């Protein structure tokens, strides 16, 4: 009679949870759930039914007879496995499920699928306690390093920055709980989809379940939960799954081994997360054209003029109104070119011909001075995620060592593009008439100016440092200085109806319930209105909001949330060292721990403390600001 290898073990059940006597064989230091690919180590199959051996840490497919996991359990004597997708524990080859309520397995479940409750998420910013991994290393949740998978530092820097934008972070940390909530109609989550709110109408939004997210959105949520988890087996995180999802979603536009611009990747990632969680694509803005006739008196008024304004619509997007002007300056220049072909030198023609040409020239000059030019003004409202700022060009001359003299420019000077007065020269395509010899799509020079109509709670500034010419990529190393706290943008905002005033406490107490709810909803605090049952409670919330947060919101003052910089090695840019600055450089991110006020500099696996004075004079590339009072 043969004896079973599981002598004394519980009999194999039909899927019911049973106590397992082999839990003491689990080897936690061998477990690595951040593996590059959750595929079977034998068949390389990436099916949904992959199990991890809790003794050796390898991945195997299936749990039935003649499957790699079953064979591994019989041959190696490793009996405890976990399902990587749903987190269930199994004992093989007997095939019974181990209870999840087993206390000794709770830490493994949290390490595999970190989960947060709303109360935990609300207290993340105030947490200052260090967590400890299996090897005794201490780390601060949310401020952990990310492995660099060969030139993926741009992805790590963007993820570190977005992980500290509170609405985005909270939404993806709580995303797995949506399956338990069952979706349904409710308030639109950040970046979520649903029908747009119409004027005077209520909005019903269906919250997507976590299982309905795109693979990229699920990978991003899992990475953020691992970064903020205090139950990690190791003090750093491997972003393998997110890198693979990004490569697949971008058709290998962003993949391992190729450096990319963090500004372009940030815009692409936010759009993919918006669509992957059920969001819809915003339609382009409307255009309004106006024609004006002006008498040409001098060259200044005959040139192309225009205005532009920028504003923010609902959600995270900003609205920009570009007013582009064109004129008949091209025709005037053409007349001058025709006159230059005439030869009126002495002896070339008779006196009558010379006199006739002089009269024609005088008539054309008089006509050009009195001609009426038509200006076409176009007003456009455009939604966008980030403001792109042009910084001053780098100096032409180099220092005695062959390096560049790096200038410094305040951010307020760079923001003059949106002051509503300064013009920007842009090149745009213009459709030509059918009978024109030049054809369609002629590139013309136009002038634009911009105005910000409204500012969002979170503002992204993209400093355009990289430019591509016909030969290589150039980087502008100009230092843009900016304040870390209380950055005032009120001088760049031009609301259509004028600035709102803060109501007094007496005015708030005299408002009706409908007016109180409208006030809170207008400034993005509809949650206070919905959670208030009695009028006294609603009045108390409204008074507290008006006296504490509303003045900061209307003041248009911002605090820095994250700063992404791009730095080059010292030898790049010297004489005889012409190399691609995008490929040779590296990205790093600065974020602040709100509980202590300490700033951290994170570059891949390196996490170290830094001073805010150094952040304001770094080679900033992306800046994320939070409006004061937005929390």
XYZ file of C-alpha atoms in Angstrom:
631
model
C 0.000 0.000 0.000
C 1.394 3.417 -1.027
C 1.282 6.350 1.317
C 0.123 9.823 0.237
C 2.696 12.637 0.383
C 0.088 14.561 2.366
C -0.270 12.080 5.208
C -2.342 13.741 7.896
C -3.435 16.613 5.606
C -7.080 17.471 5.095
C -8.830 15.649 2.316
C -9.159 17.366 -1.024
C -12.352 19.348 -1.068
C -14.613 20.764 -3.747
C -13.438 24.375 -3.447
C -14.375 24.926 0.206
C -11.841 26.679 2.410
C -9.890 24.280 4.618
C -7.100 24.745 7.141
C -3.679 23.889 5.718
C -0.856 22.310 7.794
C 1.881 23.482 5.387
C 1.762 27.220 5.974
C 5.045 27.081 7.873
C 6.845 26.191 4.610
C 6.129 29.636 3.093
C 9.338 31.522 2.284
C 8.468 35.212 2.167
C 11.914 36.577 1.134
C 11.609 34.555 -2.092
C 8.329 36.201 -3.077
C 8.394 38.970 -5.677
C 4.973 39.973 -6.988
C 6.479 42.855 -9.019
C 7.945 40.396 -11.532
C 8.250 41.645 -15.119
C 5.652 39.225 -16.442
C 3.117 37.105 -14.608
C 3.596 34.105 -16.907
C 4.192 30.419 -16.335
C 7.882 29.672 -15.882
C 7.455 26.352 -17.746
C 5.124 27.068 -20.665
C 5.564 30.879 -20.744
C 1.773 31.082 -20.885
C 0.301 34.375 -19.625
C -3.221 33.106 -19.046
C -5.404 34.560 -16.259
C -4.899 31.402 -14.161
C -1.317 31.810 -12.990
C -0.314 30.679 -9.506
C 2.736 31.692 -7.508
C 4.492 29.097 -5.395
C 4.837 30.558 -1.909
C 7.883 28.386 -1.194
C 10.174 29.207 -4.129
C 8.387 32.215 -5.645
C 8.077 30.806 -9.191
C 4.946 31.178 -11.328
C 3.036 28.227 -12.789
C -0.145 27.742 -14.779
C -3.258 25.932 -13.540
C -3.885 23.698 -10.547
C -5.473 20.607 -12.130
C -3.761 17.365 -12.967
C -1.001 17.511 -15.580
C -0.601 21.266 -15.128
C 2.802 22.837 -14.356
C 1.665 23.932 -10.880
C 0.386 20.434 -10.012
C 3.596 18.813 -11.329
C 5.756 21.277 -9.380
C 3.887 20.514 -6.150
C 4.401 16.744 -6.581
C 8.020 16.849 -7.705
C 9.364 19.605 -5.419
C 7.108 19.161 -2.407
C 5.940 22.786 -2.482
C 2.310 22.730 -1.476
C 1.069 26.304 -0.923
C 0.151 28.523 -3.900
C -1.640 31.835 -4.442
C -3.697 32.890 -7.444
C -2.141 36.078 -8.822
C -5.406 37.525 -10.143
C -8.004 36.981 -7.424
C -5.606 36.398 -4.486
C -7.027 33.023 -3.368
C -4.718 30.538 -1.593
C -4.587 26.848 -2.551
C -2.882 23.710 -1.366
C -1.676 21.434 -4.158
C -1.815 18.636 -5.230
C -4.798 18.065 -2.908
C -6.577 20.998 -4.543
C -8.376 22.621 -1.607
C -8.627 26.332 -0.883
C -6.976 27.788 2.187
C -9.092 30.353 4.084
C -8.181 33.960 3.372
C -8.991 34.723 6.967
C -5.895 32.818 8.022
C -3.859 35.381 10.047
C -0.528 34.121 8.724
C -1.605 34.854 5.119
C -2.899 38.375 5.619
C 0.458 40.050 4.941
C 0.857 38.094 1.686
C -2.580 39.173 0.501
C -1.781 42.824 1.250
C 1.570 42.568 -0.517
C -0.037 40.988 -3.597
C -3.094 43.268 -3.834
C -2.766 46.351 -1.599
C -6.145 47.762 -0.669
C -7.126 51.030 0.940
C -10.225 52.188 2.759
C -11.477 55.799 2.489
C -10.367 56.543 6.044
C -6.831 55.327 5.265
C -6.620 57.440 2.110
C -7.778 60.526 3.992
C -4.921 60.111 6.488
C -2.085 59.497 4.021
C -0.885 63.106 3.934
C -0.682 63.247 7.723
C 1.249 59.991 8.123
C 4.836 60.365 9.315
C 5.487 56.809 10.524
C 8.095 54.723 8.727
C 7.235 51.211 7.532
C 9.611 48.238 7.610
C 10.132 45.622 4.894
C 11.150 41.966 5.319
C 14.839 42.835 5.384
C 14.505 45.435 8.137
C 14.857 48.457 5.879
C 12.661 51.414 6.784
C 10.803 53.460 4.182
C 8.163 56.179 4.067
C 5.017 55.067 2.165
C 4.535 57.176 -0.947
C 8.228 58.133 -1.069
C 9.753 54.922 -2.394
C 12.143 54.348 -5.262
C 11.213 52.923 -8.663
C 13.505 50.649 -10.636
C 14.929 52.039 -13.876
C 14.316 49.479 -16.625
C 16.862 51.000 -19.039
C 15.990 54.633 -19.811
C 12.609 54.663 -18.108
C 13.526 57.474 -15.711
C 11.073 59.796 -17.505
C 8.240 57.388 -16.653
C 9.394 57.087 -13.039
C 9.533 60.876 -12.629
C 6.030 61.358 -14.079
C 4.575 58.604 -11.886
C 6.234 60.055 -8.769
C 4.735 63.462 -9.558
C 1.209 62.166 -10.265
C 1.316 60.002 -7.135
C 1.177 63.210 -5.056
C -1.683 64.934 -6.884
C -4.331 64.197 -4.285
C -7.556 63.832 -6.356
C -5.834 61.602 -8.906
C -4.051 59.561 -6.236
C -7.162 59.055 -4.108
C -9.241 57.973 -7.093
C -6.834 55.230 -8.181
C -6.117 54.076 -4.622
C -9.839 53.485 -4.064
C -10.498 52.123 -7.579
C -10.564 48.410 -6.555
C -13.385 49.226 -4.136
C -15.628 50.163 -7.067
C -16.303 46.472 -7.747
C -17.790 46.139 -4.281
C -19.823 49.306 -4.770
C -21.168 47.869 -8.012
C -20.842 50.995 -10.126
C -24.165 52.785 -10.504
C -25.064 56.424 -10.849
C -23.265 58.896 -8.693
C -20.820 61.719 -8.668
C -18.333 61.792 -11.503
C -14.885 60.694 -10.321
C -11.746 62.534 -11.328
C -11.059 61.637 -14.919
C -14.206 59.517 -15.096
C -16.715 59.399 -17.903
C -20.411 59.829 -18.275
C -22.732 62.451 -19.702
C -21.593 66.046 -19.537
C -23.398 68.457 -17.260
C -25.741 70.801 -19.122
C -26.773 74.220 -17.847
C -29.549 73.895 -15.302
C -29.652 70.088 -15.476
C -28.496 67.369 -13.147
C -25.872 64.859 -14.211
C -26.082 61.104 -13.854
C -22.708 59.418 -14.132
C -22.038 55.713 -14.119
C -18.884 54.891 -12.188
C -16.904 52.175 -13.943
C -15.982 49.080 -11.996
C -12.289 48.367 -11.565
C -12.581 45.274 -13.780
C -13.812 47.531 -16.616
C -10.717 49.733 -16.530
C -8.223 49.502 -19.359
C -5.062 47.433 -18.692
C -3.069 50.673 -18.483
C -5.408 52.185 -15.881
C -5.356 48.993 -13.776
C -1.558 48.820 -13.918
C -1.312 52.477 -12.891
C -3.689 51.890 -9.978
C -1.709 48.841 -8.812
C 1.576 50.763 -8.996
C 0.198 53.648 -6.917
C -1.194 51.220 -4.333
C 2.192 49.528 -4.076
C 3.938 52.885 -3.656
C 1.640 53.976 -0.818
C 1.381 50.569 0.876
C 2.959 50.054 4.286
C 2.920 46.242 3.885
C 5.636 45.897 1.251
C 8.059 42.968 1.325
C 10.763 45.271 -0.084
C 11.284 48.996 0.208
C 11.216 49.749 -3.543
C 8.763 49.067 -6.368
C 9.288 47.611 -9.844
C 7.081 49.331 -12.478
C 7.341 46.375 -14.904
C 3.616 45.931 -15.431
C 3.005 49.639 -16.054
C 5.925 49.827 -18.511
C 4.516 46.878 -20.462
C 1.022 48.378 -20.474
C 2.409 51.731 -21.668
C 4.390 50.056 -24.441
C 1.331 48.149 -25.646
C -1.036 51.135 -25.451
C 1.390 53.473 -27.247
C 2.286 50.927 -29.957
C 5.894 50.963 -28.677
C 6.170 54.725 -28.851
C 7.276 54.582 -25.201
C 9.207 51.437 -24.406
C 12.282 50.174 -22.617
C 15.608 51.391 -23.998
C 14.401 54.643 -25.559
C 14.393 57.988 -23.792
C 11.391 60.290 -24.252
C 10.246 63.763 -23.311
C 8.472 63.748 -19.967
C 6.126 66.562 -21.023
C 4.780 64.645 -24.006
C 4.503 61.458 -21.977
C 2.604 63.199 -19.175
C -0.023 64.538 -21.595
C -0.319 61.147 -23.291
C -0.615 59.272 -19.980
C -3.304 61.586 -18.589
C -5.335 61.180 -21.767
C -5.011 57.390 -21.682
C -6.019 57.257 -18.009
C -8.997 59.503 -18.732
C -10.187 57.276 -21.579
C -9.287 54.046 -19.770
C -11.527 54.913 -16.810
C -14.547 55.722 -18.963
C -13.867 59.323 -19.949
C -14.782 60.826 -23.295
C -12.739 62.969 -25.642
C -13.383 66.711 -25.353
C -14.589 68.353 -28.536
C -12.489 71.160 -30.051
C -13.329 74.735 -29.173
C -15.523 77.069 -31.154
C -14.192 79.738 -33.464
C -15.636 83.187 -34.147
C -14.462 85.282 -37.065
C -14.660 89.051 -37.375
C -13.594 91.215 -40.294
C -12.479 94.776 -39.763
C -11.448 97.446 -42.274
C -8.681 99.760 -41.207
C -6.883 102.477 -43.144
C -3.227 101.734 -43.483
C -1.233 104.580 -41.953
C 2.278 103.337 -41.404
C 3.714 99.874 -41.283
C 2.800 99.112 -37.663
C -0.972 99.172 -38.212
C -0.735 97.302 -41.504
C 0.876 94.263 -39.935
C -0.947 91.173 -38.690
C -2.484 91.712 -35.279
C -4.525 89.560 -32.965
C -5.528 88.746 -29.461
C -5.843 85.547 -27.543
C -7.302 84.477 -24.266
C -7.128 81.294 -22.254
C -9.541 79.814 -19.809
C -10.400 76.580 -18.083
C -13.586 74.583 -18.688
C -15.159 71.913 -16.481
C -12.855 69.193 -15.161
C -9.103 69.454 -15.374
C -9.015 71.185 -18.795
C -8.168 74.846 -19.412
C -9.767 76.954 -22.138
C -7.685 79.167 -24.385
C -9.152 81.806 -26.692
C -6.792 82.575 -29.571
C -7.541 85.579 -31.706
C -5.473 85.449 -34.882
C -5.171 88.399 -37.268
C -4.099 88.549 -40.927
C -3.689 91.553 -43.218
C -2.833 92.538 -46.732
C 0.815 93.174 -45.968
C 1.818 90.478 -48.443
C 0.219 92.313 -51.343
C 1.953 95.537 -50.410
C 5.312 93.771 -50.356
C 4.567 92.327 -53.757
C 4.012 95.787 -55.238
C 7.400 96.888 -53.987
C 9.099 93.911 -55.611
C 7.598 94.751 -59.028
C 8.918 98.310 -58.849
C 12.451 97.167 -58.157
C 12.598 95.528 -61.614
C 12.372 98.911 -63.406
C 15.682 100.461 -64.486
C 15.596 104.268 -64.425
C 19.316 104.892 -64.647
C 20.469 107.808 -66.850
C 20.824 106.719 -70.490
C 18.788 103.541 -70.218
C 15.530 105.144 -71.467
C 14.436 108.423 -72.974
C 13.173 111.305 -70.837
C 9.514 110.517 -71.543
C 9.883 106.921 -70.351
C 11.698 107.986 -67.177
C 9.049 110.574 -66.408
C 6.255 108.029 -67.008
C 7.857 105.522 -64.617
C 8.318 108.150 -61.943
C 4.628 109.109 -62.208
C 3.612 105.437 -61.981
C 5.829 104.944 -58.920
C 4.327 107.987 -57.221
C 0.801 106.783 -58.006
C 1.514 103.301 -56.621
C 3.057 104.758 -53.462
C 0.053 106.985 -52.906
C -2.274 104.046 -53.474
C -0.331 101.882 -51.036
C -0.528 104.592 -48.365
C -4.271 104.991 -48.771
C -5.252 101.376 -49.446
C -7.733 99.733 -47.064
C -6.710 96.362 -45.654
C -9.113 93.764 -44.280
C -8.198 92.066 -41.005
C -9.714 88.736 -40.087
C -9.861 88.070 -36.357
C -10.540 84.560 -35.110
C -11.465 83.861 -31.488
C -10.924 80.250 -30.422
C -11.644 78.556 -27.103
C -9.430 75.500 -26.665
C -9.250 72.917 -23.881
C -5.833 71.713 -22.866
C -4.166 69.953 -19.968
C -1.011 71.992 -19.524
C 0.399 75.407 -20.324
C 3.472 75.328 -22.549
C 5.867 78.194 -21.841
C 8.660 79.401 -24.113
C 11.798 80.265 -22.187
C 14.489 82.676 -23.479
C 17.051 81.231 -25.833
C 20.441 80.146 -24.574
C 23.362 82.564 -25.164
C 25.255 82.455 -28.428
C 28.761 82.619 -26.951
C 30.364 80.076 -24.626
C 32.693 80.466 -21.701
C 36.465 79.979 -21.774
C 36.081 76.244 -21.065
C 33.762 75.706 -24.012
C 30.593 75.483 -21.929
C 27.485 77.609 -21.984
C 26.891 80.584 -19.739
C 23.569 79.573 -18.203
C 21.265 82.573 -17.687
C 18.466 82.840 -15.128
C 14.932 84.072 -15.769
C 12.035 84.512 -13.294
C 8.904 82.513 -14.015
C 6.786 85.684 -13.961
C 8.670 86.913 -17.047
C 8.091 83.628 -18.843
C 4.365 83.861 -18.083
C 4.043 87.146 -19.981
C 2.733 85.066 -22.855
C -0.607 84.945 -21.020
C -0.814 88.553 -19.821
C -3.318 89.485 -22.547
C -1.021 92.185 -23.977
C 2.123 90.515 -25.339
C 1.991 89.076 -28.853
C 3.505 85.761 -29.942
C 4.631 85.058 -33.497
C 3.428 81.696 -34.802
C 3.521 79.930 -38.142
C 0.177 78.632 -39.401
C -1.075 77.131 -42.651
C -3.454 79.225 -44.752
C -5.705 77.919 -47.490
C -5.105 79.696 -50.825
C -7.694 80.309 -53.561
C -8.002 77.713 -56.287
C -6.636 80.063 -58.950
C -3.542 80.876 -56.874
C -0.254 79.618 -58.260
C 1.112 78.936 -54.759
C -1.376 76.136 -54.053
C -2.998 75.182 -50.758
C -1.421 75.043 -47.337
C 0.844 78.077 -47.575
C 2.640 78.794 -44.297
C 2.100 82.344 -43.097
C 3.231 84.257 -40.043
C 0.550 85.317 -37.592
C 0.402 87.050 -34.246
C -1.472 85.768 -31.226
C -1.995 86.817 -27.656
C -3.512 84.801 -24.853
C -5.639 85.417 -21.795
C -6.448 82.992 -19.012
C -10.162 83.127 -18.280
C -10.140 80.683 -15.362
C -7.519 78.683 -13.507
C -7.898 75.057 -12.392
C -7.237 73.656 -8.946
C -4.167 71.878 -10.327
C -2.049 73.632 -12.945
C 0.685 72.010 -15.050
C 3.377 74.246 -16.539
C 5.537 72.754 -19.281
C 8.792 74.615 -19.910
C 9.711 73.959 -23.534
C 13.426 73.134 -23.349
C 13.904 70.764 -26.301
C 13.839 71.882 -29.923
C 14.443 69.761 -32.993
C 16.240 71.170 -35.990
C 17.224 69.443 -39.195
C 20.230 67.750 -37.631
C 19.885 67.119 -33.886
C 17.960 67.995 -30.721
C 18.954 71.105 -28.792
C 18.248 71.799 -25.133
C 17.793 75.229 -23.611
C 19.556 75.182 -20.210
C 18.131 78.518 -18.986
C 17.270 78.403 -15.282
C 13.673 79.459 -14.620
C 13.300 80.627 -11.020
C 9.927 80.166 -9.334
C 8.463 80.351 -5.824
C 7.585 77.135 -4.028
C 4.834 78.692 -1.888
C 2.158 81.346 -2.538
C 2.767 81.731 -6.277
C 0.324 84.504 -7.262
C -1.233 84.175 -10.746
C -4.021 86.715 -10.329
C -2.431 89.168 -12.778
C -2.719 86.600 -15.588
C -6.433 85.802 -15.126
C -9.156 87.807 -16.886
C -12.579 86.339 -16.018
C -15.430 87.343 -18.317
C -17.856 88.376 -15.596
C -15.257 89.939 -13.353
C -13.821 88.534 -10.164
C -16.093 86.989 -7.564
C -16.190 88.474 -4.110
C -16.206 86.543 -0.855
C -19.639 86.740 0.828
C -19.731 87.703 4.458
C -20.777 85.325 7.205
C -24.071 87.190 7.650
C -24.839 86.873 3.931
C -24.190 83.142 4.066
C -26.502 82.640 7.025
C -29.276 84.531 5.220
C -29.069 82.266 2.145
C -31.652 79.612 1.433
C -30.827 75.923 1.160
C -30.836 76.146 -2.613
C -28.476 79.122 -2.608
C -26.118 77.414 -0.156
C -25.920 74.284 -2.295
C -25.367 76.383 -5.410
C -22.531 78.257 -3.656
C -20.748 75.057 -2.589
C -21.272 73.383 -5.960
C -19.925 76.405 -7.827
C -16.553 76.090 -6.135
C -16.296 72.296 -6.343
C -17.526 71.343 -2.867
C -20.747 69.581 -3.797
C -19.756 66.807 -1.378
C -20.461 69.144 1.543
C -23.893 69.938 0.147
C -24.789 66.283 -0.432
C -23.595 65.085 2.970
C -25.552 67.722 4.900
C -28.993 66.610 6.093
C -30.186 69.510 8.218
C -30.034 73.168 7.198
C -28.008 74.072 10.285
C -25.367 71.544 9.273
C -25.340 72.900 5.718
C -24.982 76.477 6.997
C -22.118 75.428 9.271
C -20.250 73.777 6.364
C -20.845 76.795 4.118
C -19.634 79.293 6.723
C -16.512 77.227 7.398
C -15.789 76.961 3.667
C -16.326 80.672 3.030
C -14.133 81.779 5.928
C -11.239 79.327 5.416
C -10.935 78.000 1.837
C -12.839 80.396 -0.428
C -10.515 83.422 0.050
C -7.540 81.312 -1.024
C -9.442 79.962 -4.028
C -10.370 83.426 -5.251
C -6.866 84.778 -4.627
C -5.386 82.528 -7.381
C -2.391 81.568 -5.239
C -0.658 78.235 -5.785
C 1.755 75.956 -3.957
C 4.168 73.624 -5.693
C 3.213 69.931 -5.611
C 5.861 68.354 -7.836
C 8.815 69.521 -9.916
C 10.357 67.376 -12.668
C 13.835 68.391 -13.806
C 16.075 67.247 -16.636
C 19.809 67.327 -16.041
C 22.745 66.615 -18.331
C 26.231 65.299 -17.546
C 28.912 67.946 -17.289
C 30.686 66.896 -20.492
C 27.591 67.173 -22.706
C 27.548 70.487 -24.582
C 31.300 71.100 -24.409
C 33.421 71.603 -27.500
C 33.597 68.426 -29.544
C 30.951 66.743 -27.354
C 27.865 67.161 -29.556
C 25.490 64.442 -28.342
C 21.759 64.071 -28.015
C 20.803 65.833 -24.755
C 17.542 63.889 -24.522
C 19.312 60.533 -24.594
C 22.242 61.575 -22.409
C 20.228 63.380 -19.733
C 18.163 62.031 -16.863
C 14.970 63.050 -15.067
C 14.340 63.479 -11.374
C 11.336 64.575 -9.351
C 10.889 66.766 -6.262
C 7.858 66.206 -4.021
C 6.956 67.357 -0.526
C 5.920 65.343 2.507
C 2.953 67.377 3.719
C 3.007 66.137 7.318
C 6.537 67.373 8.009
C 7.042 69.906 5.184
C 10.220 68.091 4.099
C 11.054 68.025 0.374
C 12.472 64.866 -1.228
C 14.427 64.406 -4.418
C 13.678 61.092 -6.137
C 15.554 59.663 -9.082
C 14.778 56.013 -9.776
C 15.842 54.090 -6.628
C 17.456 57.130 -4.987
C 15.306 58.983 -2.447
C 16.981 61.733 -0.434
C 16.079 64.937 1.362
C 16.594 68.317 -0.265
C 15.949 72.004 0.454
C 13.229 74.095 -1.211
C 15.788 76.804 -2.021
C 17.531 74.365 -4.386
C 14.275 73.349 -6.046
C 13.446 76.903 -7.130
C 16.708 77.249 -9.101
C 16.859 73.784 -10.684
C 16.514 73.018 -14.413
C 12.779 72.573 -14.135
C 10.950 70.931 -17.013
C 7.471 70.237 -15.602
C 5.808 72.058 -12.704
C 2.583 70.943 -11.017
C 0.939 73.547 -8.790
C -2.021 73.166 -6.421
C -4.367 76.054 -5.705
C -4.391 77.074 -2.064
C -7.601 75.901 -0.454
C -8.290 73.294 -3.146
C -7.955 70.434 -0.655
